[in-house]
mmCIF file of C-alpha atoms and ligand atoms in Angstrom:
data_model
loop_
_atom_site.group_PDB
_atom_site.id
_atom_site.type_symbol
_atom_site.label_atom_id
_atom_site.label_comp_id
_atom_site.label_asym_id
_atom_site.label_seq_id
_atom_site.Cartn_x
_atom_site.Cartn_y
_atom_site.Cartn_z
ATOM 1 C CA MET A 29 18.450 121.428 -1.139
ATOM 2 C CA GLU A 30 17.616 119.146 -3.991
ATOM 3 C CA ILE A 31 13.958 118.861 -4.966
ATOM 4 C CA THR A 32 13.896 115.114 -5.517
ATOM 5 C CA PRO A 33 11.092 113.478 -7.540
ATOM 6 C CA GLU A 34 9.657 112.180 -4.202
ATOM 7 C CA ILE A 35 9.479 115.667 -2.729
ATOM 8 C CA LYS A 36 7.981 117.017 -5.940
ATOM 9 C CA GLU A 37 5.330 114.314 -5.859
ATOM 10 C CA LYS A 38 4.476 115.138 -2.242
ATOM 11 C CA LEU A 39 4.185 118.827 -3.080
ATOM 12 C CA GLU A 40 1.862 118.020 -5.941
ATOM 13 C CA LYS A 41 -0.324 115.939 -3.644
ATOM 14 C CA ILE A 42 -0.416 118.692 -1.022
ATOM 15 C CA ASN A 43 -1.243 121.202 -3.734
ATOM 16 C CA ALA A 44 -4.078 118.987 -4.984
ATOM 17 C CA LYS A 45 -5.399 118.617 -1.439
ATOM 18 C CA TYR A 46 -5.595 122.379 -0.892
ATOM 19 C CA ALA A 47 -6.800 123.080 -4.412
ATOM 20 C CA ALA A 48 -9.736 120.753 -3.787
ATOM 21 C CA LEU A 49 -10.614 122.948 -0.807
ATOM 22 C CA GLY A 50 -10.221 126.101 -2.885
ATOM 23 C CA GLN A 51 -7.122 127.026 -0.884
ATOM 24 C CA ASP A 52 -3.711 128.263 -1.880
ATOM 25 C CA MET A 53 -0.930 125.852 -0.914
ATOM 26 C CA GLY A 54 1.640 128.642 -0.657
ATOM 27 C CA SER A 55 -0.184 130.222 2.303
ATOM 28 C CA TYR A 56 -0.217 126.900 4.117
ATOM 29 C CA LEU A 57 3.515 126.434 3.487
ATOM 30 C CA ASP A 58 3.992 129.853 5.085
ATOM 31 C CA GLY A 59 2.009 128.579 8.059
ATOM 32 C CA LEU A 60 4.345 125.607 8.308
ATOM 33 C CA LEU A 61 7.331 127.930 8.198
ATOM 34 C CA TYR A 62 6.174 129.936 11.202
ATOM 35 C CA ALA A 63 4.437 127.243 13.231
ATOM 36 C CA ASP A 64 6.049 126.223 16.502
ATOM 37 C CA THR A 65 7.118 122.602 16.942
ATOM 38 C CA VAL A 66 4.849 120.371 18.996
ATOM 39 C CA LYS A 67 5.934 119.845 22.579
ATOM 40 C CA TYR A 68 4.836 116.992 24.793
ATOM 41 C CA TRP A 69 3.647 119.276 27.578
ATOM 42 C CA ASP A 70 1.457 121.310 25.237
ATOM 43 C CA TYR A 71 0.030 118.331 23.376
ATOM 44 C CA ILE A 72 -0.901 116.445 26.550
ATOM 45 C CA ALA A 73 -1.970 119.709 28.228
ATOM 46 C CA ILE A 74 0.075 118.841 31.293
ATOM 47 C CA ASP A 75 -0.269 122.166 33.058
ATOM 48 C CA THR A 76 -4.052 122.093 32.700
ATOM 49 C CA LEU A 77 -4.214 118.457 33.734
ATOM 50 C CA LEU A 78 -2.165 119.008 36.869
ATOM 51 C CA SER A 79 -4.196 122.033 37.833
ATOM 52 C CA LEU A 80 -7.463 120.124 37.936
ATOM 53 C CA GLN A 81 -7.121 118.814 41.502
ATOM 54 C CA LYS A 82 -8.822 121.161 43.895
ATOM 55 C CA PRO A 83 -8.984 119.682 47.387
ATOM 56 C CA ARG A 84 -11.496 121.100 49.860
ATOM 57 C CA THR A 85 -9.301 120.378 52.904
ATOM 58 C CA SER A 86 -5.592 120.249 53.629
ATOM 59 C CA PHE A 87 -5.516 116.489 54.322
ATOM 60 C CA PRO A 88 -2.854 115.122 51.926
ATOM 61 C CA ASP A 89 -4.861 111.984 51.113
ATOM 62 C CA GLU A 90 -7.729 113.988 49.632
ATOM 63 C CA VAL A 91 -5.622 114.491 46.494
ATOM 64 C CA ILE A 92 -5.395 110.699 46.063
ATOM 65 C CA PHE A 93 -9.193 110.552 46.235
ATOM 66 C CA ILE A 94 -9.631 113.285 43.631
ATOM 67 C CA VAL A 95 -6.985 111.992 41.216
ATOM 68 C CA TYR A 96 -8.291 108.433 41.351
ATOM 69 C CA HIS A 97 -11.824 109.614 40.574
ATOM 70 C CA GLN A 98 -10.444 111.608 37.658
ATOM 71 C CA ILE A 99 -8.501 108.584 36.386
ATOM 72 C CA THR A 100 -11.712 106.564 36.556
ATOM 73 C CA GLU A 101 -13.676 109.203 34.650
ATOM 74 C CA LEU A 102 -11.012 109.215 31.909
ATOM 75 C CA TYR A 103 -11.330 105.440 31.531
ATOM 76 C CA PHE A 104 -15.118 105.864 31.414
ATOM 77 C CA LYS A 105 -14.591 108.391 28.626
ATOM 78 C CA LEU A 106 -12.516 105.860 26.677
ATOM 79 C CA ALA A 107 -15.183 103.196 27.208
ATOM 80 C CA LEU A 108 -17.943 105.501 25.949
ATOM 81 C CA ARG A 109 -15.983 106.192 22.770
ATOM 82 C CA GLU A 110 -15.972 102.459 22.049
ATOM 83 C CA PHE A 111 -19.729 102.147 22.581
ATOM 84 C CA GLU A 112 -20.246 105.023 20.163
ATOM 85 C CA GLN A 113 -18.002 103.444 17.555
ATOM 86 C CA VAL A 114 -20.008 100.223 17.660
ATOM 87 C CA SER A 115 -23.372 101.975 17.615
ATOM 88 C CA GLU A 116 -22.418 104.194 14.679
ATOM 89 C CA LYS A 117 -20.704 101.505 12.612
ATOM 90 C CA GLU A 118 -22.261 100.807 9.258
ATOM 91 C CA ASP A 119 -22.152 97.130 8.297
ATOM 92 C CA LEU A 120 -21.117 96.082 11.799
ATOM 93 C CA THR A 121 -19.107 92.860 11.901
ATOM 94 C CA ALA A 122 -18.548 90.390 14.720
ATOM 95 C CA GLU A 123 -14.817 91.209 14.666
ATOM 96 C CA PHE A 124 -15.447 94.914 15.160
ATOM 97 C CA LEU A 125 -17.865 94.291 18.012
ATOM 98 C CA VAL A 126 -15.478 91.893 19.746
ATOM 99 C CA GLU A 127 -12.514 94.210 19.395
ATOM 100 C CA ARG A 128 -14.366 97.227 20.761
ATOM 101 C CA THR A 129 -15.995 95.284 23.587
ATOM 102 C CA THR A 130 -12.594 93.850 24.507
ATOM 103 C CA ARG A 131 -11.222 97.378 24.746
ATOM 104 C CA ILE A 132 -14.020 98.278 27.169
ATOM 105 C CA ASN A 133 -13.211 95.137 29.109
ATOM 106 C CA ARG A 134 -9.567 96.142 29.307
ATOM 107 C CA TYR A 135 -10.483 99.544 30.721
ATOM 108 C CA PHE A 136 -12.692 98.031 33.412
ATOM 109 C CA GLU A 137 -10.084 95.398 34.234
ATOM 110 C CA ALA A 138 -7.485 98.145 34.690
ATOM 111 C CA LEU A 139 -9.904 100.007 36.982
ATOM 112 C CA THR A 140 -10.738 96.911 38.988
ATOM 113 C CA LYS A 141 -7.057 96.075 39.490
ATOM 114 C CA SER A 142 -6.101 99.614 40.421
ATOM 115 C CA PHE A 143 -8.960 100.078 42.893
ATOM 116 C CA GLU A 144 -6.583 98.965 45.652
ATOM 117 C CA ILE A 145 -5.371 102.576 45.479
ATOM 118 C CA MET A 146 -8.722 103.472 47.022
ATOM 119 C CA VAL A 147 -9.208 100.457 49.233
ATOM 120 C CA GLN A 148 -5.744 100.478 50.835
ATOM 121 C CA GLY A 149 -4.121 103.689 49.756
ATOM 122 C CA MET A 150 -5.629 106.292 52.059
ATOM 123 C CA GLU A 151 -5.636 106.760 55.818
ATOM 124 C CA LYS A 152 -9.104 106.008 57.106
ATOM 125 C CA GLU A 153 -8.929 108.826 59.684
ATOM 126 C CA GLN A 154 -8.136 111.364 56.994
ATOM 127 C CA PHE A 155 -10.776 109.961 54.650
ATOM 128 C CA LEU A 156 -13.529 110.189 57.237
ATOM 129 C CA LYS A 157 -12.701 113.818 57.873
ATOM 130 C CA PHE A 158 -12.278 115.127 54.331
ATOM 131 C CA ARG A 159 -15.250 113.051 53.110
ATOM 132 C CA MET A 160 -17.538 115.088 55.369
ATOM 133 C CA SER A 161 -16.505 118.283 53.665
ATOM 134 C CA LEU A 162 -17.600 116.880 50.283
ATOM 135 C CA LEU A 163 -21.212 116.131 51.160
ATOM 136 C CA PRO A 164 -23.595 115.697 49.432
ATOM 137 C CA ALA A 165 -21.328 114.837 46.456
ATOM 138 C CA SER A 166 -20.842 111.122 45.724
ATOM 139 C CA GLY A 167 -19.406 108.939 42.971
ATOM 140 C CA PHE A 168 -23.057 107.949 42.665
ATOM 141 C CA GLN A 169 -23.347 111.167 40.661
ATOM 142 C CA SER A 170 -20.944 109.969 37.956
ATOM 143 C CA ALA A 171 -22.931 110.616 34.779
ATOM 144 C CA GLN A 172 -20.498 108.713 32.573
ATOM 145 C CA TYR A 173 -21.032 105.580 34.673
ATOM 146 C CA ARG A 174 -24.770 105.851 33.946
ATOM 147 C CA LEU A 175 -24.190 106.544 30.243
ATOM 148 C CA ILE A 176 -22.120 103.345 30.057
ATOM 149 C CA GLU A 177 -25.045 101.412 31.520
ATOM 150 C CA ILE A 178 -27.515 102.984 29.096
ATOM 151 C CA ALA A 179 -25.194 102.376 26.119
ATOM 152 C CA SER A 180 -24.790 98.718 27.073
ATOM 153 C CA THR A 181 -28.257 97.290 27.324
ATOM 154 C CA ASP A 182 -31.985 97.617 26.729
ATOM 155 C CA PHE A 183 -33.388 100.179 29.170
ATOM 156 C CA ILE A 184 -35.699 97.605 30.748
ATOM 157 C CA ASN A 185 -32.628 95.908 32.260
ATOM 158 C CA LEU A 186 -31.920 99.075 34.242
ATOM 159 C CA VAL A 187 -35.429 99.210 35.695
ATOM 160 C CA HIS A 188 -35.407 98.159 39.356
ATOM 161 C CA LYS A 189 -35.666 94.375 39.509
ATOM 162 C CA ASP A 190 -38.653 94.446 41.891
ATOM 163 C CA VAL A 191 -40.867 96.286 39.382
ATOM 164 C CA ARG A 192 -39.293 95.148 36.133
ATOM 165 C CA SER A 193 -41.970 92.552 35.431
ATOM 166 C CA ASN A 194 -44.568 95.360 35.312
ATOM 167 C CA PHE A 195 -42.915 96.604 32.129
ATOM 168 C CA LYS A 196 -42.732 95.162 28.646
ATOM 169 C CA GLY A 197 -39.637 97.152 27.665
ATOM 170 C CA THR A 198 -41.444 98.974 24.871
ATOM 171 C CA GLU A 199 -42.693 101.788 27.114
ATOM 172 C CA PRO A 200 -41.248 105.280 26.579
ATOM 173 C CA ILE A 201 -37.769 105.606 28.113
ATOM 174 C CA LYS A 202 -39.094 108.447 30.274
ATOM 175 C CA GLU A 203 -41.577 106.076 31.906
ATOM 176 C CA MET A 204 -39.003 103.368 32.599
ATOM 177 C CA TYR A 205 -36.568 106.004 33.859
ATOM 178 C CA GLN A 206 -38.985 106.785 36.731
ATOM 179 C CA ASN A 207 -38.186 103.291 38.010
ATOM 180 C CA ILE A 208 -34.459 103.199 37.318
ATOM 181 C CA TYR A 209 -32.657 100.889 39.732
ATOM 182 C CA TRP A 210 -30.170 103.460 41.023
ATOM 183 C CA LYS A 211 -32.811 105.583 42.819
ATOM 184 C CA GLU A 212 -32.731 102.993 45.563
ATOM 185 C CA GLY A 213 -29.072 103.799 46.233
ATOM 186 C CA ALA A 214 -29.840 107.397 47.045
ATOM 187 C CA THR A 215 -32.804 107.082 49.323
ATOM 188 C CA GLU A 216 -32.648 108.073 52.971
ATOM 189 C CA LEU A 217 -32.789 105.063 55.254
ATOM 190 C CA ASP A 218 -34.994 106.710 57.867
ATOM 191 C CA SER A 219 -37.536 108.652 55.803
ATOM 192 C CA GLY A 220 -37.446 106.823 52.452
ATOM 193 C CA LYS A 221 -37.048 110.260 50.819
ATOM 194 C CA LYS A 222 -34.747 111.011 47.890
ATOM 195 C CA THR A 223 -31.375 112.244 49.123
ATOM 196 C CA LEU A 224 -30.111 115.652 48.108
ATOM 197 C CA THR A 225 -27.416 113.724 46.188
ATOM 198 C CA LEU A 226 -30.130 112.196 43.990
ATOM 199 C CA GLU A 227 -32.209 115.356 43.684
ATOM 200 C CA GLN A 228 -29.245 117.348 42.423
ATOM 201 C CA PHE A 229 -28.133 114.535 40.123
ATOM 202 C CA GLU A 230 -31.576 114.278 38.538
ATOM 203 C CA GLU A 231 -31.895 118.003 38.107
ATOM 204 C CA ARG A 232 -28.561 118.112 36.311
ATOM 205 C CA TYR A 233 -28.735 114.957 34.181
ATOM 206 C CA SER A 234 -32.222 113.386 33.841
ATOM 207 C CA ASP A 235 -32.977 114.993 30.468
ATOM 208 C CA GLU A 236 -29.608 113.878 29.120
ATOM 209 C CA PHE A 237 -30.086 110.297 30.357
ATOM 210 C CA ILE A 238 -33.543 110.069 28.812
ATOM 211 C CA SER A 239 -32.453 111.372 25.427
ATOM 212 C CA PHE A 240 -29.335 109.168 25.496
ATOM 213 C CA GLY A 241 -31.628 106.210 26.246
ATOM 214 C CA GLU A 242 -33.914 107.148 23.357
ATOM 215 C CA LYS A 243 -30.937 107.457 21.024
ATOM 216 C CA HIS A 244 -29.736 103.978 22.003
ATOM 217 C CA ILE A 245 -33.011 102.047 21.828
ATOM 218 C CA ASN A 246 -31.782 100.291 18.693
ATOM 219 C CA THR A 247 -28.062 100.946 19.009
ATOM 220 C CA ASN A 248 -27.095 99.911 22.523
ATOM 221 C CA LEU A 249 -24.429 97.195 22.594
ATOM 222 C CA TRP A 250 -26.978 94.436 23.096
ATOM 223 C CA GLN A 251 -29.055 95.580 20.108
ATOM 224 C CA CYS A 252 -25.886 95.894 18.012
ATOM 225 C CA TYR A 253 -25.104 92.294 18.937
ATOM 226 C CA LYS A 254 -28.654 91.245 18.025
ATOM 227 C CA SER A 255 -28.264 92.911 14.634
ATOM 228 C CA LEU A 256 -25.461 90.488 13.702
ATOM 229 C CA PRO A 257 -26.312 87.451 11.584
ATOM 230 C CA GLN A 258 -27.403 84.486 13.738
ATOM 231 C CA VAL A 259 -24.209 82.579 12.998
ATOM 232 C CA ASP A 260 -22.132 85.484 14.355
ATOM 233 C CA GLN A 261 -24.336 85.813 17.424
ATOM 234 C CA GLU A 262 -23.448 82.226 18.244
ATOM 235 C CA ARG A 263 -19.696 82.723 17.919
ATOM 236 C CA ASP A 264 -17.748 81.938 21.087
ATOM 237 C CA ASP A 265 -15.537 85.027 20.926
ATOM 238 C CA VAL A 266 -18.592 87.292 20.643
ATOM 239 C CA ILE A 267 -20.415 85.678 23.553
ATOM 240 C CA ILE A 268 -17.293 85.592 25.727
ATOM 241 C CA ALA A 269 -16.565 89.294 25.121
ATOM 242 C CA LEU A 270 -20.104 90.288 26.128
ATOM 243 C CA LYS A 271 -20.239 88.000 29.152
ATOM 244 C CA GLN A 272 -16.862 89.275 30.301
ATOM 245 C CA ASN A 273 -18.237 92.788 29.920
ATOM 246 C CA ASP A 274 -21.207 91.924 32.145
ATOM 247 C CA VAL A 275 -18.910 90.433 34.772
ATOM 248 C CA ASN A 276 -16.469 93.357 34.641
ATOM 249 C CA VAL A 277 -19.038 96.141 34.845
ATOM 250 C CA ASN A 278 -21.683 94.480 36.978
ATOM 251 C CA ILE A 279 -19.728 92.247 39.348
ATOM 252 C CA ASN A 280 -15.975 92.840 39.524
ATOM 253 C CA TRP A 281 -15.886 96.640 39.563
ATOM 254 C CA PRO A 282 -18.927 96.936 41.891
ATOM 255 C CA LEU A 283 -17.396 94.416 44.290
ATOM 256 C CA VAL A 284 -14.004 96.087 44.505
ATOM 257 C CA HIS A 285 -15.762 99.430 44.887
ATOM 258 C CA TYR A 286 -17.966 97.962 47.610
ATOM 259 C CA LYS A 287 -14.814 96.761 49.340
ATOM 260 C CA SER A 288 -13.714 100.391 49.663
ATOM 261 C CA ALA A 289 -17.082 101.406 51.115
ATOM 262 C CA VAL A 290 -16.720 98.605 53.661
ATOM 263 C CA ARG A 291 -13.130 99.562 54.510
ATOM 264 C CA TYR A 292 -13.941 103.213 55.165
ATOM 265 C CA LEU A 293 -17.580 103.281 56.187
ATOM 266 C CA HIS A 294 -18.307 99.981 57.927
ATOM 267 C CA ARG A 295 -18.067 100.075 61.696
ATOM 268 C CA ALA A 296 -20.012 97.373 63.484
ATOM 269 C CA PRO A 297 -22.684 97.618 64.746
ATOM 270 C CA ASP A 298 -23.524 100.935 62.993
ATOM 271 C CA ASP A 299 -22.174 102.168 59.719
ATOM 272 C CA ILE A 300 -20.550 105.538 59.479
ATOM 273 C CA ALA A 301 -22.897 108.174 58.142
ATOM 274 C CA ALA A 302 -20.432 109.738 55.718
ATOM 275 C CA THR A 303 -22.795 109.322 52.788
ATOM 276 C CA GLY A 304 -25.826 111.326 53.858
ATOM 277 C CA GLY A 305 -27.545 108.322 55.453
ATOM 278 C CA THR A 306 -28.029 106.115 52.398
ATOM 279 C CA ASN A 307 -28.673 102.394 52.445
ATOM 280 C CA TRP A 308 -25.401 101.571 50.647
ATOM 281 C CA GLN A 309 -24.911 98.214 52.454
ATOM 282 C CA LYS A 310 -28.149 96.911 50.984
ATOM 283 C CA TYR A 311 -27.714 98.678 47.691
ATOM 284 C CA LEU A 312 -24.119 98.345 46.467
ATOM 285 C CA PRO A 313 -23.503 94.560 46.495
ATOM 286 C CA PRO A 314 -24.129 93.145 43.004
ATOM 287 C CA ARG A 315 -26.019 90.171 44.447
ATOM 288 C CA PHE A 316 -28.715 92.620 45.666
ATOM 289 C CA GLN A 317 -28.723 94.891 42.625
ATOM 290 C CA LYS A 318 -28.678 92.030 40.140
ATOM 291 C CA ARG A 319 -27.810 94.455 37.389
ATOM 292 C CA ILE A 320 -27.232 92.321 34.303
ATOM 293 C CA PHE A 321 -26.779 93.808 30.846
ATOM 294 C CA TYR A 322 -27.113 90.619 28.798
ATOM 295 C CA PRO A 323 -29.393 88.292 30.805
ATOM 296 C CA GLU A 324 -30.120 86.147 27.769
ATOM 297 C CA LEU A 325 -26.495 84.998 27.711
ATOM 298 C CA TRP A 326 -26.653 83.548 31.238
ATOM 299 C CA SER A 327 -28.332 80.462 32.647
ATOM 300 C CA GLU A 328 -31.045 80.760 35.293
ATOM 301 C CA GLU A 329 -28.631 79.457 37.908
ATOM 302 C CA GLU A 330 -25.969 81.980 36.945
ATOM 303 C CA VAL A 331 -28.521 84.779 37.215
ATOM 304 C CA ASN A 332 -29.673 83.504 40.624
ATOM 305 C CA ASN A 333 -26.091 83.399 41.912
ATOM 306 C CA TRP A 334 -25.132 86.753 40.410
ATOM 307 C CA GLY A 335 -22.269 88.380 42.340
ATOM 308 C CA LYS A 336 -22.308 85.963 45.253
ATOM 309 C CA THR A 337 -18.759 84.689 44.821
ATOM 310 C CA TRP A 338 -16.635 86.858 47.051
ATOM 311 C CA VAL A 339 -18.958 89.383 48.660
ATOM 312 C CA GLU A 340 -19.194 87.571 51.994
ATOM 313 C CA GLU A 341 -15.412 87.355 52.040
ATOM 314 C CA VAL A 342 -15.146 91.125 51.590
ATOM 315 C CA LEU A 343 -17.474 91.848 54.490
ATOM 316 C CA GLY A 344 -15.943 89.162 56.689
ATOM 317 C CA LYS A 345 -12.458 90.641 56.418
ATOM 318 C CA GLN A 346 -13.459 94.177 57.255
ATOM 319 C CA SER A 347 -15.942 93.821 60.099
HETATM 320 C C1 HEM B 4 -12.910 105.393 49.316
HETATM 321 C C2 HEM B 4 -13.478 105.295 48.152
HETATM 322 C C3 HEM B 4 -14.974 105.209 47.942
HETATM 323 C C4 HEM B 4 -15.999 105.027 48.840
HETATM 324 C C5 HEM B 4 -15.896 104.835 50.342
HETATM 325 C C6 HEM B 4 -17.232 105.043 48.089
HETATM 326 C C7 HEM B 4 -18.490 104.910 48.629
HETATM 327 C C8 HEM B 4 -19.664 104.874 47.921
HETATM 328 C C9 HEM B 4 -20.977 104.715 48.497
HETATM 329 C C10 HEM B 4 -21.278 104.550 49.958
HETATM 330 C C11 HEM B 4 -21.861 104.710 47.465
HETATM 331 C C12 HEM B 4 -23.400 104.571 47.552
HETATM 332 C C13 HEM B 4 -24.076 105.873 47.279
HETATM 333 C C14 HEM B 4 -23.861 106.829 48.406
HETATM 334 O O1 HEM B 4 -24.220 106.506 49.532
HETATM 335 O O2 HEM B 4 -23.281 107.905 48.148
HETATM 336 C C15 HEM B 4 -21.123 104.873 46.251
HETATM 337 C C16 HEM B 4 -21.663 104.876 44.998
HETATM 338 C C17 HEM B 4 -20.935 105.015 43.847
HETATM 339 N N1 HEM B 4 -19.601 105.342 43.745
HETATM 340 FE FE1 HEM B 4 -18.270 105.263 45.231
HETATM 341 N N2 HEM B 4 -16.932 105.208 46.759
HETATM 342 C C18 HEM B 4 -15.572 105.327 46.620
HETATM 343 C C19 HEM B 4 -14.853 105.542 45.469
HETATM 344 C C20 HEM B 4 -15.405 105.662 44.230
HETATM 345 C C21 HEM B 4 -14.665 105.914 43.009
HETATM 346 C C22 HEM B 4 -13.160 106.070 42.887
HETATM 347 C C23 HEM B 4 -15.579 105.991 42.018
HETATM 348 C C24 HEM B 4 -15.236 106.279 40.577
HETATM 349 C C25 HEM B 4 -15.920 107.134 39.847
HETATM 350 C C26 HEM B 4 -16.891 105.768 42.579
HETATM 351 C C27 HEM B 4 -18.071 105.720 41.871
HETATM 352 C C28 HEM B 4 -19.290 105.386 42.416
HETATM 353 C C29 HEM B 4 -20.458 105.103 41.613
HETATM 354 C C30 HEM B 4 -20.533 105.053 40.106
HETATM 355 C C31 HEM B 4 -21.479 104.842 42.507
HETATM 356 C C32 HEM B 4 -22.881 104.407 42.164
HETATM 357 C C33 HEM B 4 -22.907 102.865 42.123
HETATM 358 C C34 HEM B 4 -24.256 102.275 41.774
HETATM 359 O O3 HEM B 4 -25.213 103.015 41.589
HETATM 360 O O4 HEM B 4 -24.322 101.032 41.694
HETATM 361 N N3 HEM B 4 -16.748 105.582 43.929
HETATM 362 N N4 HEM B 4 -19.777 104.972 46.562
#
């Protein structure tokens, strides 16, 4: 084989790279000589991936339920990487913020579109049976979903809307966390007590949520936006990306998710108690939660009508 000037130049660069690390290039060339080639199945860890579905019953549709939750968690992981990139960016620009926020939007749009897999794709009879063997677990306990909320907005916007006006937003995160909106979704209808689902979730994750909140006081997506020069804050593409994000995360995904709860759990006049007796009908619809990450970007009327568009339609069809 001829050692062409190009190959020689590459070798010199590789040598310089290892020399800078105090390493001997020859040993690394030996490594290259013996190293196996990369195979798709190893790189993507296919065997591990396909071994991660562990149904608790033998109903075939339970695997659909597990896989779709896993798909969702992977998209959440991708979204969180984008939040981190924005919050850690030195000299953040409007372009960078728009591009990263648009990626997050794409992930949520993919999830919203594919949610039909949950809404239509399982037999209700099977669902109602295998769901009982999963209690008290619930998607409510998705920590990544909560981290996305905390990474998006000032913590005050996650305080339950009925008590939010008692806070200034400058209180310690720990204090605001006591009044986080999601507690309402895991409260027993009859007794008003915390469900086991919530108790276990808090025991496992509260410390992490509080420290994540503290870390993002000045670097959540809203604060990153506010750190841009005024002229960039007023740019259409920036405002549209953030508003779309609010709609995707706080209206469209919650509504399509709610549709699945209605399909499987709604049975007039009583709802099916497959969730440990929570008040999900009053809690899940976005028009009740009014969770809004960027309220300053919306008009008063838009805030008042938050999530009202197709929720009645969803209920009407299923009851
Ligand atoms: C047949 C499919 C599904 C049904 C019937 C369903 C039902 C419910 C119900 C009733 C709740 C309220 C809390 C509770 O009572 O446990 C809830 C909350 C939640 N579920 Fe699902 N769910 C489904 C699929 C999913 C999937 C695929 C995910 C993806 C991770 C998910 C994530 C969540 C999250 C994040 C919450 C909390 C929402 C909030 O606090 O606003 N769910 N779900």
